[in-house]
Short mmCIF file of C-alpha atoms and ligand atoms in Angstrom, two decimals:
data_model
loop_
_atom_site.label_atom_id
_atom_site.label_comp_id
_atom_site.label_asym_id
_atom_site.label_seq_id
_atom_site.Cartn_x
_atom_site.Cartn_y
_atom_site.Cartn_z
CA SER A 1 -0.72 -29.40 -52.67
CA ASN A 2 2.02 -26.86 -52.71
CA PRO A 3 3.63 -25.73 -49.48
CA VAL A 4 2.22 -22.32 -48.29
CA THR A 5 4.53 -19.53 -47.43
CA ALA A 6 3.20 -17.19 -45.04
CA VAL A 7 4.83 -13.66 -45.66
CA LYS A 8 4.29 -10.48 -43.08
CA LEU A 9 3.64 -7.45 -45.20
CA VAL A 10 3.35 -4.01 -44.36
CA LEU A 11 2.18 -0.86 -45.51
CA LEU A 12 3.79 2.45 -44.92
CA GLY A 13 3.31 5.93 -46.44
CA GLU A 14 2.18 9.26 -45.80
CA ALA A 15 -1.88 9.52 -44.88
CA ALA A 16 -3.96 9.42 -48.17
CA VAL A 17 -1.55 8.22 -50.61
CA GLY A 18 -3.86 5.42 -50.88
CA LYS A 19 -2.26 2.29 -48.78
CA SER A 20 -5.68 0.98 -47.91
CA SER A 21 -6.84 1.60 -51.56
CA LEU A 22 -3.84 -0.59 -52.79
CA VAL A 23 -4.91 -3.31 -50.26
CA LEU A 24 -8.39 -3.17 -50.95
CA ARG A 25 -7.79 -3.63 -54.81
CA PHE A 26 -5.40 -6.40 -54.17
CA VAL A 27 -7.58 -8.37 -52.02
CA SER A 28 -11.15 -7.68 -53.28
CA ASN A 29 -10.48 -6.17 -56.59
CA ASP A 30 -12.39 -2.85 -55.45
CA PHE A 31 -12.02 0.76 -55.34
CA GLN A 32 -13.67 3.17 -53.09
CA GLU A 33 -13.50 7.02 -54.20
CA ASN A 34 -13.69 8.47 -50.82
CA LYS A 35 -12.38 5.84 -48.73
CA GLU A 36 -12.72 6.65 -44.81
CA PRO A 37 -9.25 6.81 -43.65
CA THR A 38 -9.88 5.41 -39.98
CA ILE A 39 -12.45 2.52 -41.23
CA GLY A 40 -11.27 -0.64 -42.31
CA ALA A 41 -9.41 -4.08 -41.23
CA ALA A 42 -5.82 -3.54 -40.23
CA PHE A 43 -4.89 -7.19 -40.83
CA LEU A 44 -6.09 -8.99 -43.93
CA THR A 45 -4.77 -11.92 -45.87
CA GLN A 46 -4.27 -13.01 -49.45
CA ARG A 47 -3.24 -16.19 -51.06
CA CYS A 48 -1.40 -16.20 -54.31
CA THR A 49 0.09 -18.77 -56.71
CA ILE A 50 3.53 -17.98 -57.99
CA GLY A 51 4.63 -20.86 -60.14
CA ALA A 52 5.27 -23.93 -57.59
CA LYS A 53 4.90 -21.60 -54.56
CA THR A 54 1.87 -20.56 -52.64
CA ILE A 55 2.27 -17.67 -50.84
CA LYS A 56 -0.20 -16.02 -47.99
CA PHE A 57 0.41 -12.57 -47.64
CA GLU A 58 -0.59 -11.61 -44.17
CA ILE A 59 -1.22 -7.85 -44.92
CA TRP A 60 -0.90 -5.40 -41.88
CA ASP A 61 -2.60 -1.82 -42.95
CA THR A 62 -2.27 0.98 -40.68
CA ALA A 63 -5.73 2.07 -38.98
CA GLY A 64 -4.94 5.68 -39.94
CA GLN A 65 -2.49 6.57 -37.03
CA GLU A 66 0.01 7.93 -39.49
CA ARG A 67 -2.03 11.07 -39.57
CA PHE A 68 -1.52 11.75 -35.83
CA ALA A 69 1.50 9.94 -34.62
CA SER A 70 4.45 8.03 -36.08
CA LEU A 71 4.01 4.29 -36.50
CA ALA A 72 6.01 2.28 -33.83
CA PRO A 73 8.84 -0.03 -35.02
CA MET A 74 6.78 -2.89 -33.58
CA TYR A 75 4.32 -2.63 -36.46
CA TYR A 76 7.00 -3.35 -39.01
CA ARG A 77 9.30 -5.55 -36.90
CA ASN A 78 9.47 -9.19 -38.07
CA ALA A 79 7.78 -7.90 -41.81
CA GLN A 80 9.22 -10.05 -44.49
CA ALA A 81 7.83 -7.19 -47.22
CA ALA A 82 7.12 -3.59 -46.91
CA LEU A 83 5.17 -1.57 -49.54
CA VAL A 84 6.35 2.18 -49.13
CA VAL A 85 3.84 4.02 -50.94
CA TYR A 86 3.79 7.66 -52.20
CA ASP A 87 1.36 9.90 -54.18
CA VAL A 88 3.01 10.83 -57.79
CA THR A 89 1.13 14.12 -57.39
CA LYS A 90 2.49 14.83 -53.89
CA PRO A 91 6.25 15.75 -53.64
CA ALA A 92 6.17 15.74 -49.92
CA SER A 93 4.80 12.18 -49.77
CA PHE A 94 8.12 11.12 -51.74
CA ILE A 95 10.13 12.79 -49.51
CA LYS A 96 8.20 10.90 -46.69
CA ALA A 97 8.70 7.57 -48.91
CA ARG A 98 12.42 8.18 -48.50
CA HIS A 99 12.12 8.48 -44.69
CA TRP A 100 10.54 5.30 -44.43
CA ILE A 101 12.74 3.39 -46.60
CA ARG A 102 15.75 4.49 -44.18
CA GLU A 103 13.87 3.51 -41.21
CA LEU A 104 13.17 0.41 -42.58
CA HIS A 105 16.93 -0.05 -43.25
CA GLU A 106 17.80 0.98 -39.98
CA GLN A 107 15.01 -0.93 -37.88
CA ALA A 108 13.35 -3.94 -39.94
CA ALA A 109 14.71 -7.42 -40.83
CA PRO A 110 17.98 -7.01 -43.24
CA ASN A 111 16.56 -8.84 -45.60
CA ILE A 112 12.91 -7.68 -45.91
CA ILE A 113 11.95 -6.87 -49.60
CA ILE A 114 10.58 -3.48 -50.00
CA ALA A 115 8.38 -2.37 -52.67
CA LEU A 116 8.63 1.46 -53.66
CA CYS A 117 4.85 2.28 -55.08
CA GLY A 118 4.36 5.47 -57.01
CA ASN A 119 0.67 5.51 -56.53
CA LYS A 120 -2.54 7.39 -58.25
CA TYR A 121 -1.01 6.73 -61.74
CA ASP A 122 -4.26 7.23 -63.09
CA LEU A 123 -4.34 10.86 -62.28
CA ILE A 124 -1.12 11.51 -64.63
CA GLU A 125 -1.56 8.48 -67.10
CA GLY A 126 -1.38 9.97 -70.95
CA GLU A 127 -0.42 13.42 -69.77
CA ILE A 128 2.50 15.59 -71.50
CA GLU A 129 4.95 16.41 -68.74
CA GLY A 130 5.64 20.09 -68.09
CA GLU A 131 4.84 23.15 -65.90
CA ASP A 132 1.11 22.31 -65.34
CA ALA A 133 1.55 18.40 -65.39
CA LYS A 134 0.05 17.22 -62.32
CA ARG A 135 2.72 14.57 -61.95
CA LYS A 136 5.25 15.94 -59.53
CA VAL A 137 7.66 12.94 -59.00
CA SER A 138 9.16 11.62 -62.66
CA VAL A 139 9.62 8.10 -62.92
CA GLU A 140 13.13 8.60 -62.89
CA GLU A 141 13.25 9.94 -59.61
CA GLY A 142 11.05 6.95 -58.18
CA GLN A 143 13.61 4.61 -60.26
CA LYS A 144 16.47 6.13 -58.98
CA VAL A 145 15.83 5.68 -55.20
CA ALA A 146 14.55 2.32 -56.04
CA GLU A 147 18.06 1.78 -57.79
CA GLU A 148 19.91 3.04 -55.09
CA GLU A 149 18.35 1.40 -52.43
CA GLY A 150 17.75 -1.72 -53.70
CA LEU A 151 14.01 -1.97 -53.94
CA LEU A 152 11.41 -3.17 -56.07
CA PHE A 153 9.87 -0.21 -58.12
CA PHE A 154 6.14 0.27 -59.67
CA GLU A 155 3.90 3.15 -60.55
CA THR A 156 0.66 1.89 -59.47
CA SER A 157 -3.02 2.90 -59.71
CA ALA A 158 -5.34 1.37 -57.06
CA LYS A 159 -8.18 3.15 -59.08
CA SER A 160 -7.60 1.57 -62.44
CA GLY A 161 -5.51 -1.57 -60.84
CA HIS A 162 -2.48 -0.75 -63.00
CA ASN A 163 0.53 -2.75 -61.71
CA VAL A 164 -1.32 -3.82 -58.41
CA ASN A 165 -1.21 -7.48 -58.46
CA GLU A 166 2.44 -6.86 -60.35
CA VAL A 167 3.77 -5.34 -57.13
CA PHE A 168 2.63 -8.32 -54.77
CA MET A 169 3.59 -10.86 -57.54
CA ALA A 170 7.08 -9.14 -57.52
CA ILE A 171 7.59 -9.53 -54.20
CA GLY A 172 6.27 -13.30 -54.01
CA HIS A 173 8.85 -13.98 -56.60
CA LYS A 174 11.62 -12.62 -54.35
CA ILE A 175 10.46 -14.88 -51.42
CA PRO A 176 12.85 -17.59 -50.89
CA GLU A 177 11.40 -21.20 -50.96
CA LYS A 178 11.10 -23.10 -47.91
P1 GDP B 201 -4.21 5.54 -46.93
O1 GDP B 201 -4.37 6.93 -46.01
O2 GDP B 201 -2.71 5.64 -47.75
O3 GDP B 201 -4.63 4.50 -46.55
O4 GDP B 201 -5.19 6.16 -48.33
P2 GDP B 201 -6.52 5.62 -48.81
O5 GDP B 201 -6.56 4.43 -49.36
O6 GDP B 201 -7.66 5.62 -47.68
O7 GDP B 201 -6.93 6.66 -49.88
C1 GDP B 201 -6.94 8.13 -49.61
C2 GDP B 201 -7.82 8.97 -50.61
O8 GDP B 201 -7.16 8.53 -52.21
C3 GDP B 201 -9.10 7.96 -50.94
O9 GDP B 201 -10.13 8.82 -51.34
C4 GDP B 201 -8.94 7.16 -52.11
O10 GDP B 201 -10.18 6.95 -52.76
C5 GDP B 201 -8.00 7.91 -53.07
N1 GDP B 201 -7.21 7.28 -53.80
C6 GDP B 201 -6.36 5.78 -53.31
N2 GDP B 201 -5.49 5.23 -54.59
C7 GDP B 201 -5.94 6.08 -55.32
C8 GDP B 201 -5.57 5.91 -56.90
O11 GDP B 201 -4.79 5.07 -57.57
N3 GDP B 201 -5.89 6.99 -57.77
C9 GDP B 201 -7.02 7.93 -57.40
N4 GDP B 201 -7.25 8.88 -58.31
N5 GDP B 201 -7.28 7.83 -56.19
C10 GDP B 201 -7.09 7.32 -55.07
MG1 MG B 202 -5.37 3.89 -44.75
#
């Protein structure tokens, strides 16, 4: 059988951007419209086969403490991968995501794989850009930050499932073979 590579992955981002929902979509292929922020497992695992590799994602979600306090560095210490999530309709959440990227570059493992996710893509899918558009962070802004910082980048929707598996697969591809 394939060797299994365990990968510690952490979720970072402003409250209510959809971190827990992305995990729920990836692990259970499910979505909840009004997800209770402080309820839910803080630790979940999901196996994923990528070519000849089997990756066991050990996913650390927050229990909602980002609403009240900053997350302790021990949360992301030793993480091999991080999902930094913002909401494409909330510019403040994009600013917050940039703070998290800086924090990870300063405090996390130097070779950490970071994926930047512009979530809630379903809210803006098909809309025409302009003054009244719900989209408040352009795809170019997201791509630019990702290019400058050397991150993977996806616009995702935990609601529709858009690009959710793709994020985890792309991370898995970048995990070195044992
Ligand atoms: P967290 O605080 O970052 O973990 O965010 P949650 O996963 O708890 O989601 C916050 C709210 O946004 C909940 O009401 C979710 O149903 C909703 N939500 C999460 N992801 C999406 C998405 O992709 N699209 C839409 N429309 N709503 C979402
Ligand atoms: Mg959450």
